[in-house]
Coordinates of C-alpha atoms in Angstrom, one line a residue:
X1 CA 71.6 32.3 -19.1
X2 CA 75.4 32.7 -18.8
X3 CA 77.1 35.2 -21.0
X4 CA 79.7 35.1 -23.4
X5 CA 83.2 35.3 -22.5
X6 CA 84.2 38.9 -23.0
X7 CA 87.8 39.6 -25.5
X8 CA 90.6 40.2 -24.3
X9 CA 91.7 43.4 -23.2
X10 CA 93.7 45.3 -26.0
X11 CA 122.7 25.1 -16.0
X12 CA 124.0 24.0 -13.8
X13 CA 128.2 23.9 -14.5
X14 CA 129.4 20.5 -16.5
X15 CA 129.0 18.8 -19.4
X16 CA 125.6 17.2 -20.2
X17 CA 126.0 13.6 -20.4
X18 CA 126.5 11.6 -23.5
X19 CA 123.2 11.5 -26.0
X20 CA 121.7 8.1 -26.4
X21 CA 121.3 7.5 -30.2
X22 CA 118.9 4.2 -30.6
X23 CA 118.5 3.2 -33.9
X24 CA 114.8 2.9 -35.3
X25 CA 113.5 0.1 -37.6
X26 CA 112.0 1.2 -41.0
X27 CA 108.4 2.0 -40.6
X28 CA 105.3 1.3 -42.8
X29 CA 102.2 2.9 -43.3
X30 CA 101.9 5.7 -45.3
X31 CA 102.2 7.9 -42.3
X32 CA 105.1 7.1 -39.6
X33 CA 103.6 8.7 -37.0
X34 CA 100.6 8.2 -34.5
X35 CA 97.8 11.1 -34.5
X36 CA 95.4 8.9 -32.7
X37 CA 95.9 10.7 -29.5
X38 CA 98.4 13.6 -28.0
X39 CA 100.1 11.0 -26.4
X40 CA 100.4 8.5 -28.8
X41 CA 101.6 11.4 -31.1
X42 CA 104.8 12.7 -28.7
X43 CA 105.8 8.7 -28.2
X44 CA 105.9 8.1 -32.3
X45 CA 107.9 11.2 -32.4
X46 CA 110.3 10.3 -30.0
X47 CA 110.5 6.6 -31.0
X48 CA 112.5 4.1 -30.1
X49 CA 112.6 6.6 -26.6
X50 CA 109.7 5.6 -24.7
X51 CA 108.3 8.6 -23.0
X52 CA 108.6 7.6 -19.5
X53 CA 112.1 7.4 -20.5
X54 CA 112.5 10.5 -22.1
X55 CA 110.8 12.5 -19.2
X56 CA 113.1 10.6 -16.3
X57 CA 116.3 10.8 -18.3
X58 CA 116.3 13.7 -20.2
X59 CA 113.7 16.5 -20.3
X60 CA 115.0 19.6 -18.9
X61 CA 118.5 17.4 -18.2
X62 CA 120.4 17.1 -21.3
X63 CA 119.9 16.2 -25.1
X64 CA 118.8 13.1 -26.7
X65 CA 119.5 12.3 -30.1
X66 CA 117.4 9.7 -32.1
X67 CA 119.1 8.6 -35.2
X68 CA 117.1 7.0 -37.5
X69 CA 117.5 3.9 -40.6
X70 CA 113.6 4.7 -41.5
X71 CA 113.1 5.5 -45.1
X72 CA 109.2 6.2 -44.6
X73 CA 110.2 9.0 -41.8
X74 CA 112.8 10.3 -43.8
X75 CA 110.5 11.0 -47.0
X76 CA 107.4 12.1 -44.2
X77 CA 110.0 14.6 -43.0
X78 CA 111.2 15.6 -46.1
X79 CA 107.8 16.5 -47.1
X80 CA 106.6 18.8 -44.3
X81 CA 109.0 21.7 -45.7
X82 CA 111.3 22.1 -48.7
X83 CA 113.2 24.9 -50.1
X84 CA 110.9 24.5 -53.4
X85 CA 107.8 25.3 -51.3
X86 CA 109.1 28.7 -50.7
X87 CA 108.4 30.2 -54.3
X88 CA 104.5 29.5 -53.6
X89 CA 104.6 31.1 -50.3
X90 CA 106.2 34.3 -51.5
X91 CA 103.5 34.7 -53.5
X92 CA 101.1 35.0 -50.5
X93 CA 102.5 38.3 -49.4
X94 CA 105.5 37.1 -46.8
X95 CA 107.4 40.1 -45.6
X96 CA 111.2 40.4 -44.2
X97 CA 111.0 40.6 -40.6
X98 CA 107.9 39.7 -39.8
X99 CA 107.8 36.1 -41.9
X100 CA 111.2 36.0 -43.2
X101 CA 114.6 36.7 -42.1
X102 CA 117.8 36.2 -44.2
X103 CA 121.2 35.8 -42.5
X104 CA 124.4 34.7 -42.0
X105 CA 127.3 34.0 -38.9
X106 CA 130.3 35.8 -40.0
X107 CA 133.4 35.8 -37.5
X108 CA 130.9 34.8 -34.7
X109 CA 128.5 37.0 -35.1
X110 CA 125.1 37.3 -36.7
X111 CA 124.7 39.5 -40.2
X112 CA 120.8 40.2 -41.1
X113 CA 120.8 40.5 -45.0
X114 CA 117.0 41.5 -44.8
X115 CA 115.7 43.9 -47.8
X116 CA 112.1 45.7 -47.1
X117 CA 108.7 45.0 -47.6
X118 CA 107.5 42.0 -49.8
X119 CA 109.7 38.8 -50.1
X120 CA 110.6 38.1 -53.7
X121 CA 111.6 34.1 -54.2
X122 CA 114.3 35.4 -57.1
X123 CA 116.2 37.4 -54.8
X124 CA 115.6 35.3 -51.9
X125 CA 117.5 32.4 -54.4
X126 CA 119.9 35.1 -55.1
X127 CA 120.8 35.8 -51.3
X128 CA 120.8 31.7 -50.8
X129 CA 123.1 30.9 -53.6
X130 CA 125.5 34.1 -53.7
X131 CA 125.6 34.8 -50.2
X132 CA 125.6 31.9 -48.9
X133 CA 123.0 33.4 -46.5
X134 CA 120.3 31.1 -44.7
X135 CA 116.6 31.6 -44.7
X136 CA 114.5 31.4 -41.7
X137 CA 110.9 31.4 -42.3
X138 CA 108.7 31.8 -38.8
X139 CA 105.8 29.8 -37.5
X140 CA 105.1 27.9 -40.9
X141 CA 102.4 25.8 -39.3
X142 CA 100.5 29.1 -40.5
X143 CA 101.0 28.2 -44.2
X144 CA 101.9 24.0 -43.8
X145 CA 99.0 22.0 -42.8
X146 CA 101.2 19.1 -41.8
X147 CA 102.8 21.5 -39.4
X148 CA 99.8 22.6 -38.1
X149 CA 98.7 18.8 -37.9
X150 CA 102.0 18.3 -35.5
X151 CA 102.0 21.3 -33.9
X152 CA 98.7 21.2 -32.3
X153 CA 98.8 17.6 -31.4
X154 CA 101.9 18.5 -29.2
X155 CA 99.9 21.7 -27.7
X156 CA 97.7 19.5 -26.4
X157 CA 100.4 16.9 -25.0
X158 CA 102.3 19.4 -23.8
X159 CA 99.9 22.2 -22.6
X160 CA 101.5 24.9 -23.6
X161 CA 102.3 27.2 -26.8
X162 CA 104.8 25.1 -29.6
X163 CA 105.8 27.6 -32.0
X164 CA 108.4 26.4 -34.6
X165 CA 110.7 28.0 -37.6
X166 CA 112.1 26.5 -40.7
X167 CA 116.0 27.1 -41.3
X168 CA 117.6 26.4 -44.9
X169 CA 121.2 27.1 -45.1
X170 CA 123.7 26.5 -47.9
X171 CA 126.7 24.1 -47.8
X172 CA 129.2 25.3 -46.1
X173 CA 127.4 28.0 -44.4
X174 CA 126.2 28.7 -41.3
X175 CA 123.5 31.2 -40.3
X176 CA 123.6 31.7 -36.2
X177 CA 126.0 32.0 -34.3
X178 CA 126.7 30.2 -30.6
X179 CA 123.5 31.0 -28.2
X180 CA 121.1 29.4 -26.0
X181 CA 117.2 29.5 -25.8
X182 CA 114.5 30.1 -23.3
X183 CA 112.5 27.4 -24.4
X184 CA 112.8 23.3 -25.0
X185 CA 113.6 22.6 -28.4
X186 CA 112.9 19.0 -30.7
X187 CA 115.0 19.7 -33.7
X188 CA 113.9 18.1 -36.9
X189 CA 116.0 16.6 -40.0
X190 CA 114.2 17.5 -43.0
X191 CA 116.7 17.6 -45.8
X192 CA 120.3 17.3 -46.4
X193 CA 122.7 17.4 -43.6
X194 CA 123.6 19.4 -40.2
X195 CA 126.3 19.7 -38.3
X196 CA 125.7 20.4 -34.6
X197 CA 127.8 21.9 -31.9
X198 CA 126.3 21.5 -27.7
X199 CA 128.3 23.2 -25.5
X200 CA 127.7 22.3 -21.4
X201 CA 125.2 25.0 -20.6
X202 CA 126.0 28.3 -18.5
X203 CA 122.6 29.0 -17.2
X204 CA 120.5 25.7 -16.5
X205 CA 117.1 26.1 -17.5
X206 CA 117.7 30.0 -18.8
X207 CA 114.8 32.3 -18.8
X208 CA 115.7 34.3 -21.5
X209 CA 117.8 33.9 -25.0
X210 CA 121.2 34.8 -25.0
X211 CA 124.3 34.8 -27.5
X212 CA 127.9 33.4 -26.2
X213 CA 131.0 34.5 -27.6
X214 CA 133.1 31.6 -29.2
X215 CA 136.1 32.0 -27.7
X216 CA 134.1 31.2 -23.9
X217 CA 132.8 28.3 -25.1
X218 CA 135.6 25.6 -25.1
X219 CA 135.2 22.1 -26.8
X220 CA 131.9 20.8 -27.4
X221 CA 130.3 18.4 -25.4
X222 CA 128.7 16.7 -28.0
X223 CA 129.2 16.7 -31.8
X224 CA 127.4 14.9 -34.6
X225 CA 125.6 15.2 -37.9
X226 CA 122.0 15.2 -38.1
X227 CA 120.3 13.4 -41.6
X228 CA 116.6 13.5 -42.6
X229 CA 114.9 11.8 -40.5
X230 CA 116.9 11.7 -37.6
X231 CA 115.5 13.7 -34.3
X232 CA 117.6 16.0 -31.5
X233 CA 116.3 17.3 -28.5
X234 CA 117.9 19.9 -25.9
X235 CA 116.9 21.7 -22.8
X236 CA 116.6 25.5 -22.3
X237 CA 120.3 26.9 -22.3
X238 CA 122.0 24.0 -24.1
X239 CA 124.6 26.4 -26.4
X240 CA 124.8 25.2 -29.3
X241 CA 125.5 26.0 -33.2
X242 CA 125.1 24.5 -36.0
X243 CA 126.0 24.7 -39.8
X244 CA 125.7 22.6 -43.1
X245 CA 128.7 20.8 -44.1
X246 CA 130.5 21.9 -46.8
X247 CA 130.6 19.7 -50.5
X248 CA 127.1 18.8 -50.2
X249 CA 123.1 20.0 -50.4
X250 CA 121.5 22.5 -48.7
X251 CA 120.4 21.5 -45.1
X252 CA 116.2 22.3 -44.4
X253 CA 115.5 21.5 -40.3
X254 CA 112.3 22.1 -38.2
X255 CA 112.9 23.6 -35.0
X256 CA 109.9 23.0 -32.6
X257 CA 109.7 24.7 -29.3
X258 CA 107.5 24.7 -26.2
X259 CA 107.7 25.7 -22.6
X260 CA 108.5 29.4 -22.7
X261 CA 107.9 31.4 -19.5
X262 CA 105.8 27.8 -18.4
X263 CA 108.0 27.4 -15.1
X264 CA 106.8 26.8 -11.5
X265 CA 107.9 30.0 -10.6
X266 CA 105.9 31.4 -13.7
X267 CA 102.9 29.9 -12.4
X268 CA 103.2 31.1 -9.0
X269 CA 103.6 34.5 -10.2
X270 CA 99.7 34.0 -11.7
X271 CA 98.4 31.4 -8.6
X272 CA 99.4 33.8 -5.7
X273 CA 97.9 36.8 -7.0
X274 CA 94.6 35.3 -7.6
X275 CA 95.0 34.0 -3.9
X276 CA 95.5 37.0 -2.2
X277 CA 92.5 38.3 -3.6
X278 CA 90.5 36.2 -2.3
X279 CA 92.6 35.9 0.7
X280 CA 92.2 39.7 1.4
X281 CA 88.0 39.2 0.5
X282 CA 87.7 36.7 3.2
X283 CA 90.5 38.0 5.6
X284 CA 90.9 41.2 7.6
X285 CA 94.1 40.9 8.3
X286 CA 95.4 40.9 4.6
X287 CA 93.6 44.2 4.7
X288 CA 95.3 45.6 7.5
X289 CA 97.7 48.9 6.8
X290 CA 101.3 47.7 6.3
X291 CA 103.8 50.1 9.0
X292 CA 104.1 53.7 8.3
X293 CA 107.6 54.3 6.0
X294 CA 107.7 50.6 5.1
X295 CA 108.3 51.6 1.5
X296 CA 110.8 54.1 2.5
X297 CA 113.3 52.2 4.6
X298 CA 114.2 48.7 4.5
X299 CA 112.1 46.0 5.8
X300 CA 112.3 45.0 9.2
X301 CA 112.7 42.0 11.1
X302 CA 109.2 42.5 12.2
X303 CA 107.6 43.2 8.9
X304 CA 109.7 40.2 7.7
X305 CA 108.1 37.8 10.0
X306 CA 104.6 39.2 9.1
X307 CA 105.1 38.7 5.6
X308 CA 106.1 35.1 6.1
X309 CA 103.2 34.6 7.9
X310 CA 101.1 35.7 5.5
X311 CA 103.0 33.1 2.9
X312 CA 102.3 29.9 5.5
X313 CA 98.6 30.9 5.7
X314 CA 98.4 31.0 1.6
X315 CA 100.2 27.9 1.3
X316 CA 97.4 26.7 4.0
X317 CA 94.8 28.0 1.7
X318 CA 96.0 26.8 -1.6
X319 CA 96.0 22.8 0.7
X320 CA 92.1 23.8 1.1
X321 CA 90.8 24.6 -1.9
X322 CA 89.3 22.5 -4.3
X323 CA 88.3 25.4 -6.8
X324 CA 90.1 25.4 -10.0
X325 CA 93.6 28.3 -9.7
X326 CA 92.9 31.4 -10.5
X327 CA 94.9 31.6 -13.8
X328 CA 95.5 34.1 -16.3
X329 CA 98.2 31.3 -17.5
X330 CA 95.3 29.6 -18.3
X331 CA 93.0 32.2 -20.1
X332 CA 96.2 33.4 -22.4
X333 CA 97.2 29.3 -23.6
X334 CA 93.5 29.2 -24.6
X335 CA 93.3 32.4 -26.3
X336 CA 96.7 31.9 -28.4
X337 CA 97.2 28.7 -29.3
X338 CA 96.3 26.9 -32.1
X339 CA 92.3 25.5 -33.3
X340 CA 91.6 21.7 -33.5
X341 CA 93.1 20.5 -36.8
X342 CA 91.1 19.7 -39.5
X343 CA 91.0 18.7 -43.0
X344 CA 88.2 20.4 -44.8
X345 CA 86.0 22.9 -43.6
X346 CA 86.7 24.9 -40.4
X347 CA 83.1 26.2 -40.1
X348 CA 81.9 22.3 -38.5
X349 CA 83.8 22.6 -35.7
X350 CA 81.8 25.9 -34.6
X351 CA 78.4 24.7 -35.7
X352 CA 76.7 22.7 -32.8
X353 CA 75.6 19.4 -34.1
X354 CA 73.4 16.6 -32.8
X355 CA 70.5 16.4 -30.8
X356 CA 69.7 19.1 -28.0
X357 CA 70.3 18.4 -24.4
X358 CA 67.5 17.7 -22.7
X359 CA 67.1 17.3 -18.5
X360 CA 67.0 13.4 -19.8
X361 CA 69.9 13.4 -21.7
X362 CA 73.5 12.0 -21.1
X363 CA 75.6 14.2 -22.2
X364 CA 79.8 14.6 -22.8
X365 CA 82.5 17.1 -23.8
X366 CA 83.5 17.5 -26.9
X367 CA 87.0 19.4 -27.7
X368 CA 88.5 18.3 -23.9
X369 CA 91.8 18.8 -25.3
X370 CA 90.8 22.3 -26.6
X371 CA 89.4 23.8 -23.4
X372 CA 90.5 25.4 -20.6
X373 CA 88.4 25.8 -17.2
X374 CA 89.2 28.3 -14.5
X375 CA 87.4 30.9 -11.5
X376 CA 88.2 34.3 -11.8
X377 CA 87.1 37.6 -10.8
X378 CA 84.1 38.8 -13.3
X379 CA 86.2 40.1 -16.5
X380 CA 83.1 42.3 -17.5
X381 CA 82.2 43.7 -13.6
X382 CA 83.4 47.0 -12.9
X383 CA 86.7 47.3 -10.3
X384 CA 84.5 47.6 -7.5
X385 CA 82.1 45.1 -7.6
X386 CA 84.9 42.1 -8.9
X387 CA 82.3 38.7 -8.0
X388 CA 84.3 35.6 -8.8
X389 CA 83.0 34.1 -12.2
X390 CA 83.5 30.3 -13.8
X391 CA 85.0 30.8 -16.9
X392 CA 85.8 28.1 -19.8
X393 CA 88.2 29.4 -22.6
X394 CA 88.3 27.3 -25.6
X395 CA 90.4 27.7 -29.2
X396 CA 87.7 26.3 -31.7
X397 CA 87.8 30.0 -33.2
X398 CA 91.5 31.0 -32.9
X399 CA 93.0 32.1 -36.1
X400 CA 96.0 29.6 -37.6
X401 CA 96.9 32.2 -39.3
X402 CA 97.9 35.1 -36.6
X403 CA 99.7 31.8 -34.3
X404 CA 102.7 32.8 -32.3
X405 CA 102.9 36.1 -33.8
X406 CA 103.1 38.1 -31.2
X407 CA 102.2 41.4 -32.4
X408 CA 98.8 40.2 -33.8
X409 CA 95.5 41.0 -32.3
X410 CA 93.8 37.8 -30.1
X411 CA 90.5 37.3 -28.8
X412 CA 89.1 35.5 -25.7
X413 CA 86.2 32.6 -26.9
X414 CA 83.9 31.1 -24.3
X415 CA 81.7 31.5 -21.6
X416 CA 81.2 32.5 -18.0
X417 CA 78.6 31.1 -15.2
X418 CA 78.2 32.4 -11.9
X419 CA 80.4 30.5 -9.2
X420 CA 77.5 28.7 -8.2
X421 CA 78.1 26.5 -11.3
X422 CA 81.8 25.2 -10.8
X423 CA 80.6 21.9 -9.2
X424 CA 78.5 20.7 -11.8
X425 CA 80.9 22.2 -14.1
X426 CA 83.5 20.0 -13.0
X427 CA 81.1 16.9 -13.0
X428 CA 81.2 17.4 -16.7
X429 CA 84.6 17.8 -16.7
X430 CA 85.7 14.9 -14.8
X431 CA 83.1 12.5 -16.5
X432 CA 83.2 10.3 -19.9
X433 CA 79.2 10.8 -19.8
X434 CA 76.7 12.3 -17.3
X435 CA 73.1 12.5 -17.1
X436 CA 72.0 16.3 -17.1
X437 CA 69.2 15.3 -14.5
X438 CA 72.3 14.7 -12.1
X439 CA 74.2 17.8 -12.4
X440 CA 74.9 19.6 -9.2
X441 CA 72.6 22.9 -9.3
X442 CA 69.7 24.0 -7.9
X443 CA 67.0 23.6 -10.0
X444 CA 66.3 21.8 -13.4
X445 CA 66.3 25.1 -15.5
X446 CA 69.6 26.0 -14.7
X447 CA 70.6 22.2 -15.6
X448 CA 69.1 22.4 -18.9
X449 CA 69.9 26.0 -19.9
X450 CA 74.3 25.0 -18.3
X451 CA 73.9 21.8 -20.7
X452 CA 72.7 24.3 -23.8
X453 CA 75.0 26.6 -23.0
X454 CA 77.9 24.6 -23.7
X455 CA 76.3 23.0 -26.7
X456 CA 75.6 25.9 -28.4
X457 CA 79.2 26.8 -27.9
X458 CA 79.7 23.6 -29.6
X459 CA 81.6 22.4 -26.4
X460 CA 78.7 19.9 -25.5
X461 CA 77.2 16.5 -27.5
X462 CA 74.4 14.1 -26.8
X463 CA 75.7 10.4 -26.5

């Protein structure tokens, strides 16, 4: 019978060019946007922009800016955070730091006004209206079921983590100074007014964040005011600042962000290890002693040559395989990222339901979106005896409540087969419904007890 997945161990130089800013119809319905599916979700959000569009024109290129004449989306967005919801969430036990920080840009820099322990709503007012500080409150999909609604939709469109924070900043204030990001950001207009600032980025695509002085930065490429409702996108290092203007009410806006550390060179970083192991399994001479002193003295033209050897006959490997990458990529999306939304109670989405697969039955996945699937070396084996395992990570059981926060404890859910299994596994996987009968193993036992495996794991239903 196949075991239980064991935890976890404890820009380019220039100017973007110019934002297209369509105009959107009023929508109806009580709800503007489109849950039906991942992808129907990202192209309401994003609407007019067609996502074909978007993804040609201006992911990881240079911002877009949607704004919109839609009442309905301005009151939806208006209602996923407000700076009245905070006095009911300081009552759950928010701390500074962790939850909440308070700050300010003064003379281009940033100024933490963060007291300790517990976050009091009174003095939290007190340092909005008398400071003029702003308030950032992290991950509030945690707290907002909306958010968590939006958020996980886009995990699965996108997949990879979306984390997101809430800024509220007084008119006339503004709470960061210039910096860029290491992640893509889809800025939303919940309240009020902001006043934004893009300045051509200095490191396209940057890896990590970074603050930029004011006086480097020029004139801004683009400029504009964002109102509820409206929509703004920007790559990874787009600079940018942004502050409420003064005269009028407090500005609340959603930053969402995705894509962090989820570039081709961070996937290679996982892929290729995973392939030389098995390369070095199958192949003697990835086992062979490098040259005496090679650590001690710079590489040679010879060891050079050998080493790029090596690369051509991974890259022929990787051409020849058909088994899912070795990915720890993979195992830590699964194990962080958000559950399946849902509106009642959490427990149904862990409790198998249905009838039991028989050898007769035609079953399907359940939770696709929700699952990852992946060969590995045997997480439980010891070092020396590392066989190659099927694994299937899923989030049914993740915690909302510890999403994105990185010092929190996580644990691996799912379950492991031998590596005998990965072709029927993949039947499943590649198949609206399959017969149980037809699965690719051995014998009908090991059909039946693969088929309750995954049902038990609620992963599996009978059609």
């Amino acid at each position: 019978m196949p075991k239980k997945a064991e935890p976890a161990g404890t820009g380019q130089e220039g100017g973007p060019a110019p934002c297209k800013r369509p105009k959107r119809e009023a929508a109806g319905g009580p709800c503007p946007l489109n849950f039906d599916s991942p992808g129907g979700f990202f192209e309401s959000l994003i609407s007019p922009i067609k996502t074909e569009t978007f993804f040609k024109e201006f992911w990881e290129q240079k911002p877009l800016l949607i704004q919109r004449e839609d009442s309905a989306l301005a009151a939806y967005y208006q209602a996923l955070f407000r700076l009245t919801d905070l006095k009911g969430l300081c009552g759950r036990g928010l701390a500074y730091g962790r939850d909440v920080n308070v700050c300010r840009c003064v003379h281009g820099r940033k100024k933490v006004l963060n007291k300790e322990g517990k976050v009091h709503f009174l003095q939290l007012r007190r340092d909005f209206d008398q400071k003029r500080a702003t308030i950032q409150l992290h991950q509030p999909q945690r707290f907002k079921d909306e958010l968590w609604r939006i958020q996980e939709k886009l995990e699965c469109y996108f997949g990879s983590l979306v984390g997101s924070n809430v800024y509220i900043t007084p008119a006339g204030s503004q709470g960061l100074p210039p910096h860029y990001d290491d992640v893509e950001v889809f800025i939303l207009q919940l309240e009020g007014q902001k006043h934004w600032r893009l300045y051509p980025p200095t490191v396209a695509l940057a890896r990590a964040y970074s603050l930029e002085a004011e006086h480097r930065l020029g004139r801004p490429a683009l400029e504009f005011t964002l109102k509820a409702g409206d929509l703004l996108y920007f790559p990874r290092g787009t600079i940018h600042q942004a502050d409420t203007p003064p005269g009028l009410a407090h500005s609340t806006h959603l930053t969402i962000s995705t894509y962090q550390s989820s570039s081709w060179g961070d996937f290679l970083l996982d892929a290729v290890s995973g392939l030389v192991f098995d390369a070095a399994e199958e192949d003697v001479e990835f086992r062979a002693g490098i040259p005496r002193q090679l650590l001690l003295v710079e590489a040679t033209a010879d060891a050079r040559r050998r080493l790029s050897g090596f690369l051509r006959t991974l890259a022929d490997r990787l051409e020849g395989t058909h088994q899912p990458l070795s990915s720890d990529m993979k195992k830590d999306f699964a194990m962080s990222r958000l559950p399946p939304f849902h509106g009642g109670d959490g427990a149904a989405l862990c409790t198998p339901g249905g009838q039991l697969p028989r050898l007769d039955s035609i079953v399907r996945l359940r939770h696709k979106d929700h699952m990852v699937l992946t060969v590995m070396p045997d997480q439980g084996g010891s070092d020396e005896t590392q066989e190659k395992m099927v694994y299937i990570y899923h989030s049914l059981q993740n915690r909302r409540e510890t999403h994105m926060m990185g010092n929190e404890e996580t644990e691996a859910h799912g379950l492991r087969f031998p590596l005998s299994h990965v072709d029927a596994l993949k039947q499943i996987w590649n198949s609206s419904a399959i017969a149980v009968k037809d699965l690719k193993l051995a014998t009908d036992e090991e059909k039946e007890s693969l088929a309750l495996s995954l049902w038990t794991e609620c992963l599996l239903q009978v059609v």
